Amino acid sequence: MEDCIFCKILNKEIPTEFVYENEDLVAFNDIHPRANTHILIVPRKHIETIKDLKEDERDELLVGKMVLAARDIAKKKNLDGYNLVFNVGRSAGQIVFHIHLHLMSNG
Ligand code: 5GP
Ligand code: ZN
C-alpha cells in the first residue's frame, strides 16, 4: 500500500531496526514509546484494521501468530507482566491503518 507507513517500513523505504522477524511479521520499537518497552508487532500483509480480518484460516492464523510472537519477544526480554493492545478504528486511537499489536511493559 503506497501511503502506508508500516508498508514503507516493511519495504525498507523507511529504515527501521527489527527486534524480531519471521516470514509472516516483523516487530520494531515504537517511535513514541509509552512504556519502558513498547514494541509493535506488524504483519507483512497489509490489513487496515481488525474489522477487516477475513473469516479464513490465513487471517485467523496470522492474528494468533502475532500474539505468540509478542509472547516470545516478552519472554526473550525477560518481561514479567505486559499489555497487548490492538487499537481498532480512529475513535479508539488507531492512527496507522495497518494492523499492529502493541506490546508494552514496565516490568
Ligand atoms: P496506533 O495508535 O495506530 O495503534 O499506533 C500506531 C503507533 O505507531 C503509535 O504508537 C506511533 O508512535 C507508532 N509509529 C507511527 N509512525 C511510526 C514510525 O514511523 N516508526 C515507528 N517505529 N513507529 C511509528
Ligand atoms: Zn500497510
PDB file of C-alpha atoms and ligand atoms in Angstrom:
ATOM      1  CA  MET A   1       0.000   0.000   0.000  1.00  0.00           C
ATOM      2  CA  GLU A   2       1.557   3.227  -1.226  1.00  0.00           C
ATOM      3  CA  ASP A   3       0.836   5.629   1.603  1.00  0.00           C
ATOM      4  CA  CYS A   4       1.070   3.183   4.454  1.00  0.00           C
ATOM      5  CA  ILE A   5       3.919   3.986   6.824  1.00  0.00           C
ATOM      6  CA  PHE A   6       4.180   0.387   8.052  1.00  0.00           C
ATOM      7  CA  CYS A   7       4.329  -0.953   4.482  1.00  0.00           C
ATOM      8  CA  LYS A   8       7.188   1.529   3.918  1.00  0.00           C
ATOM      9  CA  ILE A   9       8.958   0.157   6.999  1.00  0.00           C
ATOM     10  CA  LEU A  10       8.362  -3.395   5.733  1.00  0.00           C
ATOM     11  CA  ASN A  11       9.735  -2.447   2.287  1.00  0.00           C
ATOM     12  CA  LYS A  12      12.775  -0.815   3.931  1.00  0.00           C
ATOM     13  CA  GLU A  13      11.817   2.550   2.409  1.00  0.00           C
ATOM     14  CA  ILE A  14      11.896   3.831   5.996  1.00  0.00           C
ATOM     15  CA  PRO A  15      14.934   2.258   7.678  1.00  0.00           C
ATOM     16  CA  THR A  16      13.874   0.657  10.945  1.00  0.00           C
ATOM     17  CA  GLU A  17      15.645  -1.948  13.028  1.00  0.00           C
ATOM     18  CA  PHE A  18      13.580  -5.074  13.531  1.00  0.00           C
ATOM     19  CA  VAL A  19      13.792  -6.591  17.003  1.00  0.00           C
ATOM     20  CA  TYR A  20      12.177  -9.752  15.624  1.00  0.00           C
ATOM     21  CA  GLU A  21      11.033 -11.005  12.228  1.00  0.00           C
ATOM     22  CA  ASN A  22       9.734 -14.125  10.575  1.00  0.00           C
ATOM     23  CA  GLU A  23       8.003 -14.949   7.298  1.00  0.00           C
ATOM     24  CA  ASP A  24       4.667 -13.534   8.475  1.00  0.00           C
ATOM     25  CA  LEU A  25       5.528 -10.492  10.557  1.00  0.00           C
ATOM     26  CA  VAL A  26       8.107  -8.058  11.880  1.00  0.00           C
ATOM     27  CA  ALA A  27       8.491  -6.275  15.216  1.00  0.00           C
ATOM     28  CA  PHE A  28      10.138  -2.934  15.955  1.00  0.00           C
ATOM     29  CA  ASN A  29      10.281  -0.327  18.707  1.00  0.00           C
ATOM     30  CA  ASP A  30       7.522   2.275  18.730  1.00  0.00           C
ATOM     31  CA  ILE A  31       8.875   5.696  17.747  1.00  0.00           C
ATOM     32  CA  HIS A  32       6.982   7.309  20.675  1.00  0.00           C
ATOM     33  CA  PRO A  33       7.251   4.704  23.442  1.00  0.00           C
ATOM     34  CA  ARG A  34       4.552   4.855  26.107  1.00  0.00           C
ATOM     35  CA  ALA A  35       6.246   2.262  28.353  1.00  0.00           C
ATOM     36  CA  ASN A  36       9.832   1.199  29.112  1.00  0.00           C
ATOM     37  CA  THR A  37       9.367  -1.456  26.450  1.00  0.00           C
ATOM     38  CA  HIS A  38       6.973  -0.585  23.630  1.00  0.00           C
ATOM     39  CA  ILE A  39       7.188  -2.824  20.590  1.00  0.00           C
ATOM     40  CA  LEU A  40       4.856  -3.064  17.616  1.00  0.00           C
ATOM     41  CA  ILE A  41       4.162  -6.460  16.044  1.00  0.00           C
ATOM     42  CA  VAL A  42       3.236  -5.869  12.397  1.00  0.00           C
ATOM     43  CA  PRO A  43       2.175  -8.472   9.825  1.00  0.00           C
ATOM     44  CA  ARG A  44       3.761  -8.303   6.377  1.00  0.00           C
ATOM     45  CA  LYS A  45       0.238  -8.441   4.927  1.00  0.00           C
ATOM     46  CA  HIS A  46      -1.484  -5.037   4.723  1.00  0.00           C
ATOM     47  CA  ILE A  47      -4.817  -5.216   6.558  1.00  0.00           C
ATOM     48  CA  GLU A  48      -6.261  -1.850   7.606  1.00  0.00           C
ATOM     49  CA  THR A  49      -7.985  -2.728  10.858  1.00  0.00           C
ATOM     50  CA  ILE A  50      -9.052  -5.696  12.947  1.00  0.00           C
ATOM     51  CA  LYS A  51     -12.517  -5.109  11.433  1.00  0.00           C
ATOM     52  CA  ASP A  52     -11.120  -6.072   8.015  1.00  0.00           C
ATOM     53  CA  LEU A  53      -9.855  -9.501   9.043  1.00  0.00           C
ATOM     54  CA  LYS A  54     -11.331 -12.248   6.912  1.00  0.00           C
ATOM     55  CA  GLU A  55     -13.033 -15.285   8.403  1.00  0.00           C
ATOM     56  CA  ASP A  56     -10.486 -17.576   6.856  1.00  0.00           C
ATOM     57  CA  GLU A  57      -7.731 -19.730   8.229  1.00  0.00           C
ATOM     58  CA  ARG A  58      -4.998 -17.461   6.925  1.00  0.00           C
ATOM     59  CA  ASP A  59      -6.125 -14.389   8.860  1.00  0.00           C
ATOM     60  CA  GLU A  60      -7.042 -16.441  11.938  1.00  0.00           C
ATOM     61  CA  LEU A  61      -3.574 -17.949  11.935  1.00  0.00           C
ATOM     62  CA  LEU A  62      -1.937 -14.571  11.352  1.00  0.00           C
ATOM     63  CA  VAL A  63      -3.531 -12.968  14.428  1.00  0.00           C
ATOM     64  CA  GLY A  64      -2.586 -15.996  16.508  1.00  0.00           C
ATOM     65  CA  LYS A  65       0.987 -15.722  15.276  1.00  0.00           C
ATOM     66  CA  MET A  66       1.072 -12.030  16.233  1.00  0.00           C
ATOM     67  CA  VAL A  67       0.093 -12.880  19.812  1.00  0.00           C
ATOM     68  CA  LEU A  68       2.602 -15.728  20.006  1.00  0.00           C
ATOM     69  CA  ALA A  69       5.370 -13.512  18.594  1.00  0.00           C
ATOM     70  CA  ALA A  70       4.590 -10.927  21.292  1.00  0.00           C
ATOM     71  CA  ARG A  71       4.776 -13.646  23.937  1.00  0.00           C
ATOM     72  CA  ASP A  72       8.115 -14.895  22.606  1.00  0.00           C
ATOM     73  CA  ILE A  73       9.609 -11.389  22.440  1.00  0.00           C
ATOM     74  CA  ALA A  74       8.444 -10.702  26.015  1.00  0.00           C
ATOM     75  CA  LYS A  75       9.983 -13.975  27.183  1.00  0.00           C
ATOM     76  CA  LYS A  76      13.285 -13.238  25.455  1.00  0.00           C
ATOM     77  CA  LYS A  77      13.373  -9.798  27.069  1.00  0.00           C
ATOM     78  CA  ASN A  78      12.550 -11.301  30.473  1.00  0.00           C
ATOM     79  CA  LEU A  79       9.456  -9.143  30.794  1.00  0.00           C
ATOM     80  CA  ASP A  80       7.251 -10.243  33.646  1.00  0.00           C
ATOM     81  CA  GLY A  81       3.940  -8.503  33.004  1.00  0.00           C
ATOM     82  CA  TYR A  82       2.908  -6.763  29.820  1.00  0.00           C
ATOM     83  CA  ASN A  83      -0.047  -5.363  27.925  1.00  0.00           C
ATOM     84  CA  LEU A  84      -1.039  -6.462  24.439  1.00  0.00           C
ATOM     85  CA  VAL A  85      -3.257  -3.904  22.733  1.00  0.00           C
ATOM     86  CA  PHE A  86      -4.978  -3.547  19.377  1.00  0.00           C
ATOM     87  CA  ASN A  87      -6.410  -0.082  18.752  1.00  0.00           C
ATOM     88  CA  VAL A  88      -9.325  -0.553  16.377  1.00  0.00           C
ATOM     89  CA  GLY A  89     -10.594   2.491  14.491  1.00  0.00           C
ATOM     90  CA  ARG A  90      -9.852   6.194  14.672  1.00  0.00           C
ATOM     91  CA  SER A  91     -12.173   6.806  17.622  1.00  0.00           C
ATOM     92  CA  ALA A  92     -10.196   4.238  19.631  1.00  0.00           C
ATOM     93  CA  GLY A  93      -6.894   5.969  18.853  1.00  0.00           C
ATOM     94  CA  GLN A  94      -5.757   3.993  15.802  1.00  0.00           C
ATOM     95  CA  ILE A  95      -3.541   6.290  13.744  1.00  0.00           C
ATOM     96  CA  VAL A  96      -1.776   3.768  11.493  1.00  0.00           C
ATOM     97  CA  PHE A  97      -4.190   1.798   9.338  1.00  0.00           C
ATOM     98  CA  HIS A  98      -2.147  -1.387   9.007  1.00  0.00           C
ATOM     99  CA  ILE A  99      -2.930  -3.744  11.855  1.00  0.00           C
ATOM    100  CA  HIS A 100      -0.384  -3.957  14.648  1.00  0.00           C
ATOM    101  CA  LEU A 101      -0.223  -5.307  18.161  1.00  0.00           C
ATOM    102  CA  HIS A 102       1.276  -3.082  20.848  1.00  0.00           C
ATOM    103  CA  LEU A 103       3.487  -4.936  23.348  1.00  0.00           C
ATOM    104  CA  MET A 104       4.020  -2.640  26.320  1.00  0.00           C
ATOM    105  CA  SER A 105       5.767  -3.351  29.593  1.00  0.00           C
ATOM    106  CA  ASN A 106       7.281  -1.596  32.559  1.00  0.00           C
ATOM    107  CA  GLY A 107       8.297  -4.853  34.204  1.00  0.00           C
TER     108      GLY A 107
HETATM  109  P1  5GP B   1      -1.971   3.143  16.766  1.00  0.00           P
HETATM  110  O1  5GP B   1      -2.345   4.368  17.532  1.00  0.00           O
HETATM  111  O2  5GP B   1      -2.327   3.235  15.299  1.00  0.00           O
HETATM  112  O3  5GP B   1      -2.496   1.873  17.409  1.00  0.00           O
HETATM  113  O4  5GP B   1      -0.416   3.024  16.892  1.00  0.00           O
HETATM  114  C1  5GP B   1       0.498   3.426  15.924  1.00  0.00           C
HETATM  115  C2  5GP B   1       1.831   3.510  16.592  1.00  0.00           C
HETATM  116  O5  5GP B   1       2.821   3.611  15.593  1.00  0.00           O
HETATM  117  C3  5GP B   1       1.984   4.723  17.504  1.00  0.00           C
HETATM  118  O6  5GP B   1       2.257   4.287  18.828  1.00  0.00           O
HETATM  119  C4  5GP B   1       3.145   5.500  16.884  1.00  0.00           C
HETATM  120  O7  5GP B   1       4.004   6.067  17.852  1.00  0.00           O
HETATM  121  C5  5GP B   1       3.842   4.447  16.045  1.00  0.00           C
HETATM  122  N1  5GP B   1       4.507   4.963  14.855  1.00  0.00           N
HETATM  123  C6  5GP B   1       3.972   5.819  13.944  1.00  0.00           C
HETATM  124  N2  5GP B   1       4.851   6.064  12.955  1.00  0.00           N
HETATM  125  C7  5GP B   1       5.960   5.332  13.247  1.00  0.00           C
HETATM  126  C8  5GP B   1       7.210   5.174  12.574  1.00  0.00           C
HETATM  127  O8  5GP B   1       7.486   5.736  11.523  1.00  0.00           O
HETATM  128  N3  5GP B   1       8.111   4.348  13.162  1.00  0.00           N
HETATM  129  C9  5GP B   1       7.841   3.693  14.333  1.00  0.00           C
HETATM  130  N4  5GP B   1       8.809   2.910  14.815  1.00  0.00           N
HETATM  131  N5  5GP B   1       6.663   3.818  14.977  1.00  0.00           N
HETATM  132  C10 5GP B   1       5.735   4.633  14.449  1.00  0.00           C
HETATM  133 ZN    ZN B   2       0.474  -1.279   5.154  1.00  0.00          ZN
END
